[in-house]
């Protein structure tokens, strides 16, 4: 939300949860800090532009808002000193920035326009316990980089102002630069009814739009970017096998998501296939599975 007074983007919880006067009918778009500052100038009316409704107990409202801010952003002790964090006598210690995650966890830090992105990440690690290499910071839909053309980037380089909110995305798994050829490898046993197919498919999407499917019938997508083995059936041992090979670097740029699915051909559900085995690994390291997979096969027998 953007405050109508200071014009800064702030978290919704930094605004009043209800109008400060029963007569007010406008949105609560004046932040708590600006409302407190408004009352400190001995104004006893609503701070919203064009609204002159009187506030009966401005001092009590101001104290309530200040207590709320103190709970949201308790004082933060500075931990350590770094050459990256340049301060001078003109730094206003009352100015802060907020860092928030998608899960809603929030921490606040003293604002300094000269602070480097790398040092901010160190502060986030000390406060929020997220390692620097797992942090991706964004402000106004721009990713904050540590370096640009071998120059350390600072908050001022991204025009980050006091009381701004920076979004922290936690990277759970980073794909290495040389990561390209991966294999989806599926085995299954024939159900008691006889030979049947447990079909592995790959669905390609561009955002929310479906752009293609690779399966036992449509076996190739975009040259050899994605390739399906087709049905490999061992009737003697009653085992079926599918592989889907993906070359990530040759997938068209408009493809944003790959979804791998399993479906039964004749059997009512995939639960009828005994001992299915699924692996997803890099072609150069087949022993290291890239994901955890488990199958729960319910008892389908009638009582």
C-alpha atoms as one frame of an Amber mdcrd trajectory, in Angstrom:
protein
   0.000   0.000   0.000   1.140   3.555  -0.672   0.674   6.212   2.000  -1.180
   9.301   0.740   1.025  11.575   2.861   4.642  10.331   2.561   3.976   8.492
  -0.722   6.041   5.463   0.393   4.982   1.871  -0.298   4.467   0.123   3.034
   3.067  -3.069   4.507  -0.685  -3.154   5.103  -0.091  -3.640   8.832   1.641
  -0.225   8.917  -1.738   1.432   8.344  -4.666   1.869  10.753  -7.001  -1.113
  10.743 -10.025   1.184  11.011 -10.817   4.861  10.509  -9.752   7.091  13.376
 -13.127   8.800  13.451 -16.604   7.289  13.299 -17.506   9.971  10.750 -14.703
   9.051   8.308 -15.817   7.165   5.195 -12.552   7.138   3.214  -9.886   4.370
   2.913  -7.346   4.107   5.737  -4.478   5.101   3.451  -2.489   7.376   5.783
   0.231   5.294   7.443   0.672   5.073  11.200   3.894   7.109  11.205   2.398
   9.969   9.206  -0.731   9.967  11.359   1.393  10.198  14.514   3.437  13.044
  12.986   0.195  14.809  12.024  -1.029  14.746  15.633   2.351  15.942  16.935
   1.811  19.226  15.047  -1.254  19.730  17.270  -3.725  18.938  14.508  -6.818
  17.335  16.016  -8.517  16.363  12.766  -8.189  13.361  10.466  -4.986  13.581
   8.357  -6.664  12.276   5.203  -6.634  14.977   2.498 -10.016  16.716   2.307
 -11.308  15.149   5.516 -11.745  17.565   8.420 -13.470  15.204  10.845 -12.382
  15.810  14.428 -10.504  13.130  16.391 -11.813  13.141  19.959  -8.647  11.874
  21.696  -5.760  12.371  19.301  -3.127  11.737  22.010  -4.594   8.331  22.884
  -4.841   7.368  19.204  -1.248   8.477  18.647  -0.017   6.400  21.620  -1.945
   3.378  20.398  -0.399   3.641  16.936   3.096   4.086  18.385   2.699   0.971
  20.522   1.615  -0.951  17.441   4.702   0.212  15.533   6.966  -0.704  18.446
   5.530  -4.225  18.406   5.990  -4.526  14.656   9.506  -3.161  14.569  11.336
  -3.440  17.877  14.740  -1.731  18.098  17.441  -3.706  16.298  20.943  -3.909
  17.640  23.692  -3.470  15.056  25.773  -6.638  14.888  29.373  -6.244  13.764
  30.962  -3.616  11.557  31.836  -3.859   7.876  33.560  -1.615   5.375  30.588
  -2.267   3.090  28.273  -0.495   5.535  29.209   3.159   5.310  27.623   5.559
   7.775  28.179   9.193   8.605  26.921  11.764  11.077  23.965  12.614   8.851
  22.449   9.110   9.020  18.984   9.231  10.594  18.760   6.178  12.867  14.955
   6.484  12.970  14.736   5.580   9.280  14.343   1.899   8.550  13.573  -0.519
   5.752  11.513  -3.691   5.969  12.327  -7.116   4.567   9.421  -9.531   4.198
   9.084 -13.099   2.942   6.237 -14.693   0.981   5.238 -16.431   4.224   4.744
 -13.051   5.901   7.833 -13.066   8.133   9.140  -9.515   8.482  12.230  -7.867
   9.920  13.331  -4.232   9.932  16.798  -2.767   9.529  18.329   0.670   9.939
  18.284   2.528   6.631  21.460   3.790   5.020  21.466   4.706   1.332  25.157
   3.743   1.190  24.538   0.204   2.454  25.556  -2.411  -0.119  23.220  -5.201
  -1.140  25.836  -7.714   0.018  25.906  -6.185   3.502  22.104  -6.120   3.680
  22.137  -9.850   2.925  24.561 -10.366   5.796  22.238  -8.428   8.109  19.300
 -10.543   6.919  21.290 -13.695   7.682  22.037 -12.490  11.220  18.439 -11.457
  11.850  16.360 -13.950   9.834  18.806 -16.885   9.616  18.622 -17.179   5.817
  22.028 -17.778   4.258  23.154 -15.109   1.790  23.436 -17.458  -1.191  19.809
 -18.535  -0.672  18.471 -14.969  -0.719  16.912 -13.269  -3.714  15.895  -9.696
  -2.898  13.399  -7.720  -4.963  12.189  -4.135  -4.865   9.623  -2.762  -7.310
   9.921  -6.002  -9.333  13.690  -5.518  -9.738  16.155  -8.121  -8.425  18.831
  -6.580  -6.223  22.229  -7.762  -7.443  25.381  -7.781  -5.310  27.509  -6.559
  -8.214  26.997  -4.872 -11.556  30.012  -4.610 -13.863  32.229  -5.578 -10.899
  30.916  -2.649  -8.846  29.246  -3.257  -5.475  25.614  -2.206  -5.701  24.094
  -0.059  -2.956  20.541   0.672  -1.864  20.695   4.111  -3.459  21.547   2.492
  -6.818  18.085   0.902  -6.763  16.417   4.124  -5.535  15.374   2.433  -2.294
  13.968   5.013   0.114  13.458   4.934   3.898  10.542   2.744   5.049  10.576
   0.830   1.762   9.668  -2.849   1.728  12.073  -5.332   0.153  10.771  -8.790
  -0.683  12.910 -11.788   0.234  12.516 -14.978  -1.775  14.296 -17.988  -0.302
  15.950 -20.155  -2.951  15.574 -23.764  -1.835  17.465 -25.225  -4.787  19.662
 -23.342  -7.241  20.231 -24.975 -10.638  23.964 -25.085 -11.465  25.130 -23.429
 -14.680  26.145 -26.785 -16.204  22.839 -28.426 -15.290  21.093 -29.474 -18.506
  20.267 -33.121 -19.246  17.773 -34.661 -16.779  15.853 -37.930 -16.967  12.443
 -38.923 -15.620  12.718 -42.718 -15.216   9.629 -44.853 -14.460   9.255 -48.619
 -13.942   6.050 -50.446 -13.016   4.784 -53.973 -12.567   1.858 -55.417 -14.487
  -1.396 -55.413 -12.496  -3.079 -58.745 -11.631  -5.448 -58.288 -14.587  -2.530
 -58.555 -17.025  -0.408 -56.289 -19.221  -1.209 -52.588 -18.762   0.489 -49.237
 -19.153   1.365 -46.706 -16.464   1.827 -43.704 -18.706   4.374 -41.004 -17.903
   3.728 -37.672 -19.617   5.292 -34.216 -19.630   3.053 -31.160 -20.041   4.620
 -27.857 -21.111   3.138 -24.499 -20.109   3.861 -20.878 -20.870   2.504 -19.216
 -17.762  -1.039 -20.600 -17.543  -1.244 -21.555 -21.247  -0.666 -25.164 -22.320
   1.812 -25.281 -25.217   2.502 -28.991 -25.687   2.531 -32.553 -24.356   5.087
 -35.341 -24.645   3.840 -38.891 -23.998   3.987 -42.442 -25.409   2.299 -41.213
 -28.603   3.720 -37.683 -29.029   7.313 -38.525 -28.261   9.308 -35.426 -29.271
   8.994 -31.729 -28.486  11.037 -28.905 -30.043  13.657 -30.996 -31.821  15.145
 -33.107 -29.067  14.558 -30.738 -26.151  12.133 -33.259 -24.628  12.016 -36.882
 -25.767   9.851 -39.822 -24.632  11.113 -43.418 -24.939   7.711 -44.837 -25.798
   6.495 -48.101 -24.275   9.285 -50.489 -23.267   7.496 -53.647 -22.150   9.076
 -56.802 -20.688   6.272 -59.354 -20.887   8.412 -62.176 -19.444   9.149 -60.298
 -16.195   5.836 -58.379 -16.335   7.562 -54.958 -16.101   6.922 -51.735 -18.019
   9.371 -48.862 -18.467   9.152 -45.209 -19.608  11.832 -42.530 -19.720  11.440
 -38.830 -20.508  14.689 -37.022 -21.280  14.833 -33.243 -20.984  17.570 -30.887
 -22.231  16.804 -27.773 -20.218  19.002 -25.396 -22.212  17.286 -26.148 -25.514
  13.700 -25.763 -24.269  12.058 -22.754 -26.004  12.227 -19.550 -23.956   8.435
 -19.224 -23.804   8.120 -22.499 -21.829   8.045 -21.581 -18.150   6.831 -24.784
 -16.461   7.132 -28.544 -16.975   4.645 -30.861 -15.263   5.275 -34.612 -15.099
   2.168 -36.773 -14.668   1.258 -40.452 -14.275  -1.943 -42.025 -15.591  -3.315
 -45.556 -15.945  -4.261 -46.839 -19.407  -6.827 -49.572 -18.651  -6.767 -49.944
 -14.871  -9.162 -47.788 -12.825  -6.315 -46.064 -10.916  -2.523 -46.160 -10.703
  -2.962 -47.982  -7.377  -3.489 -51.209  -9.348   0.147 -51.254 -10.525   2.450
 -53.122  -8.097   5.878 -51.813  -7.120   6.131 -48.659  -9.227   9.569 -47.031
  -9.150  10.221 -43.421 -10.131  13.557 -41.626 -10.307  14.418 -38.131 -11.498
  18.130 -37.538 -11.959  20.816 -35.708 -13.909  22.117 -37.852 -16.769  25.732
 -37.472 -15.613  24.925 -38.630 -12.072  22.254 -41.327 -12.141  22.842 -42.298
  -8.514  21.691 -38.930  -7.135  17.915 -38.558  -7.183  16.774 -34.941  -7.610
  13.471 -35.428  -5.811  11.821 -37.638  -3.231   9.031 -39.874  -4.505   6.773
 -42.283  -2.666   3.755 -44.304  -3.731   1.006 -45.395  -1.392  -0.916 -48.317
  -2.852  -4.243 -48.893  -1.101  -5.773 -52.337  -0.803  -8.198 -52.486  -3.742
  -9.560 -55.948  -2.936 -13.239 -56.239  -2.144 -14.087 -57.437   1.398
